Amino acid sequence: MLAVVTRTETGYVARFERRLKHPPEKVWAMLTVNDKLAGWFAELRVQELREGGTLTFDMGDGTFEEMRITEVKPNAVFEYTWGDDLVRFELSPLPEDGCLLVLKEFIHEVNPHTPRDLAGWDVCLDVIEALLDGRDPGDRKKAWEPRYEAYRQALEEGGYLSRG
């Protein structure tokens, strides 16, 4: 199921949701502990886990982009800048030791790169779940390609992205 994209007063919000069979503490570690983060997003590193702290994104060409952490509530909320946008992870406990993981990307402007990001986040969430479950996450590129097309088409059909 694709993320739900809605228009807001200041742009757009893409909302992803996963029900995981793991407690918030385990999911939190996947998002914030560099050794675990590397398993699903190798380019991203937490530098200082605090509001006002930073993450770095390895651009792969010897340069790094710095992202500012805007909110941290251990085992509940992790939010940081993502270029001109914001990424927010929300964790809520579920009965029987599970967790609801909600990822929201607050998007300033939908552009041709947006479906790429949305497909990437979607695949990342699947990889997080697979790693937590002890499963092989499989071929990420193979999983990403059809989702990219689905997001591109959904954004076009929703009138958020022009065709062409």
PDB file of C-alpha atoms in Angstrom:
ATOM      1  CA  MET A   1       0.000   0.000   0.000  1.00  0.00           C
ATOM      2  CA  LEU A   2       1.377   3.384  -0.992  1.00  0.00           C
ATOM      3  CA  ALA A   3       1.807   6.325   1.343  1.00  0.00           C
ATOM      4  CA  VAL A   4      -1.138   8.676   1.496  1.00  0.00           C
ATOM      5  CA  VAL A   5      -0.222  12.121   0.126  1.00  0.00           C
ATOM      6  CA  THR A   6      -2.364  15.088   1.107  1.00  0.00           C
ATOM      7  CA  ARG A   7      -2.199  18.801   0.438  1.00  0.00           C
ATOM      8  CA  THR A   8      -1.701  21.126   3.429  1.00  0.00           C
ATOM      9  CA  GLU A   9      -1.593  24.903   3.861  1.00  0.00           C
ATOM     10  CA  THR A  10       2.204  24.870   3.543  1.00  0.00           C
ATOM     11  CA  GLY A  11       2.741  22.040   1.049  1.00  0.00           C
ATOM     12  CA  TYR A  12       2.093  18.304   1.256  1.00  0.00           C
ATOM     13  CA  VAL A  13       2.365  15.428   3.705  1.00  0.00           C
ATOM     14  CA  ALA A  14       3.159  11.859   2.721  1.00  0.00           C
ATOM     15  CA  ARG A  15       2.102   9.409   5.455  1.00  0.00           C
ATOM     16  CA  PHE A  16       3.456   5.865   5.613  1.00  0.00           C
ATOM     17  CA  GLU A  17       2.276   3.367   8.198  1.00  0.00           C
ATOM     18  CA  ARG A  18       3.639  -0.002   9.334  1.00  0.00           C
ATOM     19  CA  ARG A  19       2.387  -2.294  12.098  1.00  0.00           C
ATOM     20  CA  LEU A  20       5.443  -4.068  13.436  1.00  0.00           C
ATOM     21  CA  LYS A  21       5.732  -7.074  15.765  1.00  0.00           C
ATOM     22  CA  HIS A  22       8.412  -5.333  17.815  1.00  0.00           C
ATOM     23  CA  PRO A  23       8.287  -2.903  20.746  1.00  0.00           C
ATOM     24  CA  PRO A  24       8.980   0.811  20.220  1.00  0.00           C
ATOM     25  CA  GLU A  25      12.415   0.475  21.885  1.00  0.00           C
ATOM     26  CA  LYS A  26      13.636  -1.955  19.202  1.00  0.00           C
ATOM     27  CA  VAL A  27      12.252   0.181  16.382  1.00  0.00           C
ATOM     28  CA  TRP A  28      13.741   3.332  17.965  1.00  0.00           C
ATOM     29  CA  ALA A  29      17.166   1.703  17.920  1.00  0.00           C
ATOM     30  CA  MET A  30      16.789   0.999  14.182  1.00  0.00           C
ATOM     31  CA  LEU A  31      16.172   4.717  13.619  1.00  0.00           C
ATOM     32  CA  THR A  32      18.799   6.209  15.923  1.00  0.00           C
ATOM     33  CA  VAL A  33      21.689   3.774  16.567  1.00  0.00           C
ATOM     34  CA  ASN A  34      24.238   4.103  13.784  1.00  0.00           C
ATOM     35  CA  ASP A  35      25.124   0.394  13.600  1.00  0.00           C
ATOM     36  CA  LYS A  36      21.446  -0.464  13.099  1.00  0.00           C
ATOM     37  CA  LEU A  37      20.736   2.576  10.909  1.00  0.00           C
ATOM     38  CA  ALA A  38      23.486   1.426   8.537  1.00  0.00           C
ATOM     39  CA  GLY A  39      21.509  -1.760   7.848  1.00  0.00           C
ATOM     40  CA  TRP A  40      18.677   0.092   6.143  1.00  0.00           C
ATOM     41  CA  PHE A  41      20.138   3.518   5.235  1.00  0.00           C
ATOM     42  CA  ALA A  42      23.910   3.216   4.849  1.00  0.00           C
ATOM     43  CA  GLU A  43      24.406   6.888   3.899  1.00  0.00           C
ATOM     44  CA  LEU A  44      22.800   8.292   7.054  1.00  0.00           C
ATOM     45  CA  ARG A  45      24.551   8.791  10.428  1.00  0.00           C
ATOM     46  CA  VAL A  46      23.334  10.337  13.665  1.00  0.00           C
ATOM     47  CA  GLN A  47      25.961  12.763  14.982  1.00  0.00           C
ATOM     48  CA  GLU A  48      24.173  14.102  18.065  1.00  0.00           C
ATOM     49  CA  LEU A  49      20.869  12.540  19.139  1.00  0.00           C
ATOM     50  CA  ARG A  50      19.190  15.599  20.639  1.00  0.00           C
ATOM     51  CA  GLU A  51      16.982  18.459  19.508  1.00  0.00           C
ATOM     52  CA  GLY A  52      19.308  20.784  17.657  1.00  0.00           C
ATOM     53  CA  GLY A  53      21.682  17.870  17.024  1.00  0.00           C
ATOM     54  CA  THR A  54      22.543  16.635  13.563  1.00  0.00           C
ATOM     55  CA  LEU A  55      22.553  13.747  11.163  1.00  0.00           C
ATOM     56  CA  THR A  56      24.811  13.559   8.138  1.00  0.00           C
ATOM     57  CA  PHE A  57      24.006  12.163   4.715  1.00  0.00           C
ATOM     58  CA  ASP A  58      26.982  10.809   2.769  1.00  0.00           C
ATOM     59  CA  MET A  59      26.464  12.071  -0.779  1.00  0.00           C
ATOM     60  CA  GLY A  60      28.865   9.403  -2.070  1.00  0.00           C
ATOM     61  CA  ASP A  61      31.214  11.917  -3.651  1.00  0.00           C
ATOM     62  CA  GLY A  62      33.229  12.852  -0.578  1.00  0.00           C
ATOM     63  CA  THR A  63      30.713  15.460   0.577  1.00  0.00           C
ATOM     64  CA  PHE A  64      28.141  15.277   3.356  1.00  0.00           C
ATOM     65  CA  GLU A  65      24.827  17.045   3.805  1.00  0.00           C
ATOM     66  CA  GLU A  66      23.948  17.991   7.367  1.00  0.00           C
ATOM     67  CA  MET A  67      20.385  17.642   8.627  1.00  0.00           C
ATOM     68  CA  ARG A  68      19.160  19.217  11.849  1.00  0.00           C
ATOM     69  CA  ILE A  69      17.209  17.188  14.393  1.00  0.00           C
ATOM     70  CA  THR A  70      14.082  19.157  15.269  1.00  0.00           C
ATOM     71  CA  GLU A  71      12.397  16.820  17.760  1.00  0.00           C
ATOM     72  CA  VAL A  72      13.456  13.843  19.876  1.00  0.00           C
ATOM     73  CA  LYS A  73      11.188  11.961  22.262  1.00  0.00           C
ATOM     74  CA  PRO A  74      12.913   8.629  22.978  1.00  0.00           C
ATOM     75  CA  ASN A  75      10.953   5.618  21.747  1.00  0.00           C
ATOM     76  CA  ALA A  76       8.212   7.929  20.413  1.00  0.00           C
ATOM     77  CA  VAL A  77       9.258  10.750  18.011  1.00  0.00           C
ATOM     78  CA  PHE A  78      12.311  11.393  15.828  1.00  0.00           C
ATOM     79  CA  GLU A  79      12.114  14.334  13.400  1.00  0.00           C
ATOM     80  CA  TYR A  80      14.763  16.011  11.257  1.00  0.00           C
ATOM     81  CA  THR A  81      15.207  18.220   8.231  1.00  0.00           C
ATOM     82  CA  TRP A  82      15.444  16.573   4.823  1.00  0.00           C
ATOM     83  CA  GLY A  83      16.626  19.244   2.409  1.00  0.00           C
ATOM     84  CA  ASP A  84      13.815  21.824   2.442  1.00  0.00           C
ATOM     85  CA  ASP A  85      11.451  19.249   3.941  1.00  0.00           C
ATOM     86  CA  LEU A  86      10.966  17.409   7.253  1.00  0.00           C
ATOM     87  CA  VAL A  87      10.934  13.698   8.017  1.00  0.00           C
ATOM     88  CA  ARG A  88       9.127  12.539  11.161  1.00  0.00           C
ATOM     89  CA  PHE A  89       8.996   9.045  12.638  1.00  0.00           C
ATOM     90  CA  GLU A  90       6.297   8.407  15.244  1.00  0.00           C
ATOM     91  CA  LEU A  91       6.205   5.215  17.316  1.00  0.00           C
ATOM     92  CA  SER A  92       3.188   4.057  19.325  1.00  0.00           C
ATOM     93  CA  PRO A  93       2.973   0.822  21.316  1.00  0.00           C
ATOM     94  CA  LEU A  94       0.449  -1.771  20.191  1.00  0.00           C
ATOM     95  CA  PRO A  95      -1.000  -4.616  22.260  1.00  0.00           C
ATOM     96  CA  GLU A  96       1.126  -7.745  22.601  1.00  0.00           C
ATOM     97  CA  ASP A  97       4.489  -5.938  22.339  1.00  0.00           C
ATOM     98  CA  GLY A  98       3.951  -4.509  18.857  1.00  0.00           C
ATOM     99  CA  CYS A  99       4.496  -1.012  17.529  1.00  0.00           C
ATOM    100  CA  LEU A 100       2.813   1.298  15.044  1.00  0.00           C
ATOM    101  CA  LEU A 101       5.469   3.094  13.003  1.00  0.00           C
ATOM    102  CA  VAL A 102       4.254   6.196  11.174  1.00  0.00           C
ATOM    103  CA  LEU A 103       6.623   8.051   8.873  1.00  0.00           C
ATOM    104  CA  LYS A 104       5.548  11.471   7.667  1.00  0.00           C
ATOM    105  CA  GLU A 105       7.464  13.452   5.110  1.00  0.00           C
ATOM    106  CA  PHE A 106       6.419  17.097   5.100  1.00  0.00           C
ATOM    107  CA  ILE A 107       7.072  18.167   1.525  1.00  0.00           C
ATOM    108  CA  HIS A 108       7.466  21.844   0.662  1.00  0.00           C
ATOM    109  CA  GLU A 109       7.033  21.309  -3.083  1.00  0.00           C
ATOM    110  CA  VAL A 110       6.288  18.204  -5.139  1.00  0.00           C
ATOM    111  CA  ASN A 111       8.803  17.918  -7.978  1.00  0.00           C
ATOM    112  CA  PRO A 112      10.063  15.152 -10.297  1.00  0.00           C
ATOM    113  CA  HIS A 113      12.342  13.852  -7.520  1.00  0.00           C
ATOM    114  CA  THR A 114       9.462  13.399  -5.036  1.00  0.00           C
ATOM    115  CA  PRO A 115       8.307   9.978  -6.318  1.00  0.00           C
ATOM    116  CA  ARG A 116      11.901   8.770  -6.014  1.00  0.00           C
ATOM    117  CA  ASP A 117      12.048   9.815  -2.349  1.00  0.00           C
ATOM    118  CA  LEU A 118       8.638   8.338  -1.562  1.00  0.00           C
ATOM    119  CA  ALA A 119       9.532   5.015  -3.157  1.00  0.00           C
ATOM    120  CA  GLY A 120      12.826   5.072  -1.265  1.00  0.00           C
ATOM    121  CA  TRP A 121      11.152   5.638   2.102  1.00  0.00           C
ATOM    122  CA  ASP A 122       8.627   2.900   1.333  1.00  0.00           C
ATOM    123  CA  VAL A 123      11.394   0.390   0.612  1.00  0.00           C
ATOM    124  CA  CYS A 124      13.363   1.558   3.684  1.00  0.00           C
ATOM    125  CA  LEU A 125      10.372   0.789   5.906  1.00  0.00           C
ATOM    126  CA  ASP A 126      10.130  -2.701   4.412  1.00  0.00           C
ATOM    127  CA  VAL A 127      13.848  -3.225   5.042  1.00  0.00           C
ATOM    128  CA  ILE A 128      13.486  -2.081   8.671  1.00  0.00           C
ATOM    129  CA  GLU A 129      10.679  -4.587   9.150  1.00  0.00           C
ATOM    130  CA  ALA A 130      12.633  -7.407   7.502  1.00  0.00           C
ATOM    131  CA  LEU A 131      15.736  -6.720   9.610  1.00  0.00           C
ATOM    132  CA  LEU A 132      13.699  -6.604  12.819  1.00  0.00           C
ATOM    133  CA  ASP A 133      12.024  -9.889  11.842  1.00  0.00           C
ATOM    134  CA  GLY A 134      15.417 -11.476  11.066  1.00  0.00           C
ATOM    135  CA  ARG A 135      14.575 -11.849   7.366  1.00  0.00           C
ATOM    136  CA  ASP A 136      16.666 -11.031   4.305  1.00  0.00           C
ATOM    137  CA  PRO A 137      15.370  -7.698   2.959  1.00  0.00           C
ATOM    138  CA  GLY A 138      15.921  -8.825  -0.634  1.00  0.00           C
ATOM    139  CA  ASP A 139      16.848  -6.740  -3.656  1.00  0.00           C
ATOM    140  CA  ARG A 140      16.047  -3.130  -2.785  1.00  0.00           C
ATOM    141  CA  LYS A 141      16.418  -1.819  -6.317  1.00  0.00           C
ATOM    142  CA  LYS A 142      14.036  -4.461  -7.636  1.00  0.00           C
ATOM    143  CA  ALA A 143      11.511  -3.464  -4.933  1.00  0.00           C
ATOM    144  CA  TRP A 144      12.057   0.269  -5.544  1.00  0.00           C
ATOM    145  CA  GLU A 145      11.442   0.417  -9.314  1.00  0.00           C
ATOM    146  CA  PRO A 146       7.732  -0.561  -9.371  1.00  0.00           C
ATOM    147  CA  ARG A 147       7.056   1.653  -6.355  1.00  0.00           C
ATOM    148  CA  TYR A 148       8.697   4.609  -8.051  1.00  0.00           C
ATOM    149  CA  GLU A 149       6.375   4.119 -11.030  1.00  0.00           C
ATOM    150  CA  ALA A 150       3.366   3.749  -8.722  1.00  0.00           C
ATOM    151  CA  TYR A 151       4.220   6.951  -6.825  1.00  0.00           C
ATOM    152  CA  ARG A 152       4.923   8.875 -10.018  1.00  0.00           C
ATOM    153  CA  GLN A 153       1.571   7.790 -11.441  1.00  0.00           C
ATOM    154  CA  ALA A 154      -0.302   8.487  -8.172  1.00  0.00           C
ATOM    155  CA  LEU A 155       1.202  11.991  -7.897  1.00  0.00           C
ATOM    156  CA  GLU A 156       0.304  12.726 -11.522  1.00  0.00           C
ATOM    157  CA  GLU A 157      -3.243  11.408 -11.150  1.00  0.00           C
ATOM    158  CA  GLY A 158      -3.674  13.347  -7.909  1.00  0.00           C
ATOM    159  CA  GLY A 159      -2.690  16.540  -9.721  1.00  0.00           C
ATOM    160  CA  TYR A 160       0.394  16.994  -7.509  1.00  0.00           C
ATOM    161  CA  LEU A 161       2.901  16.391 -10.292  1.00  0.00           C
ATOM    162  CA  SER A 162       2.558  17.428 -13.925  1.00  0.00           C
ATOM    163  CA  ARG A 163       2.770  14.739 -16.573  1.00  0.00           C
ATOM    164  CA  GLY A 164       5.742  14.603 -18.810  1.00  0.00           C
TER     165      GLY A 164
END
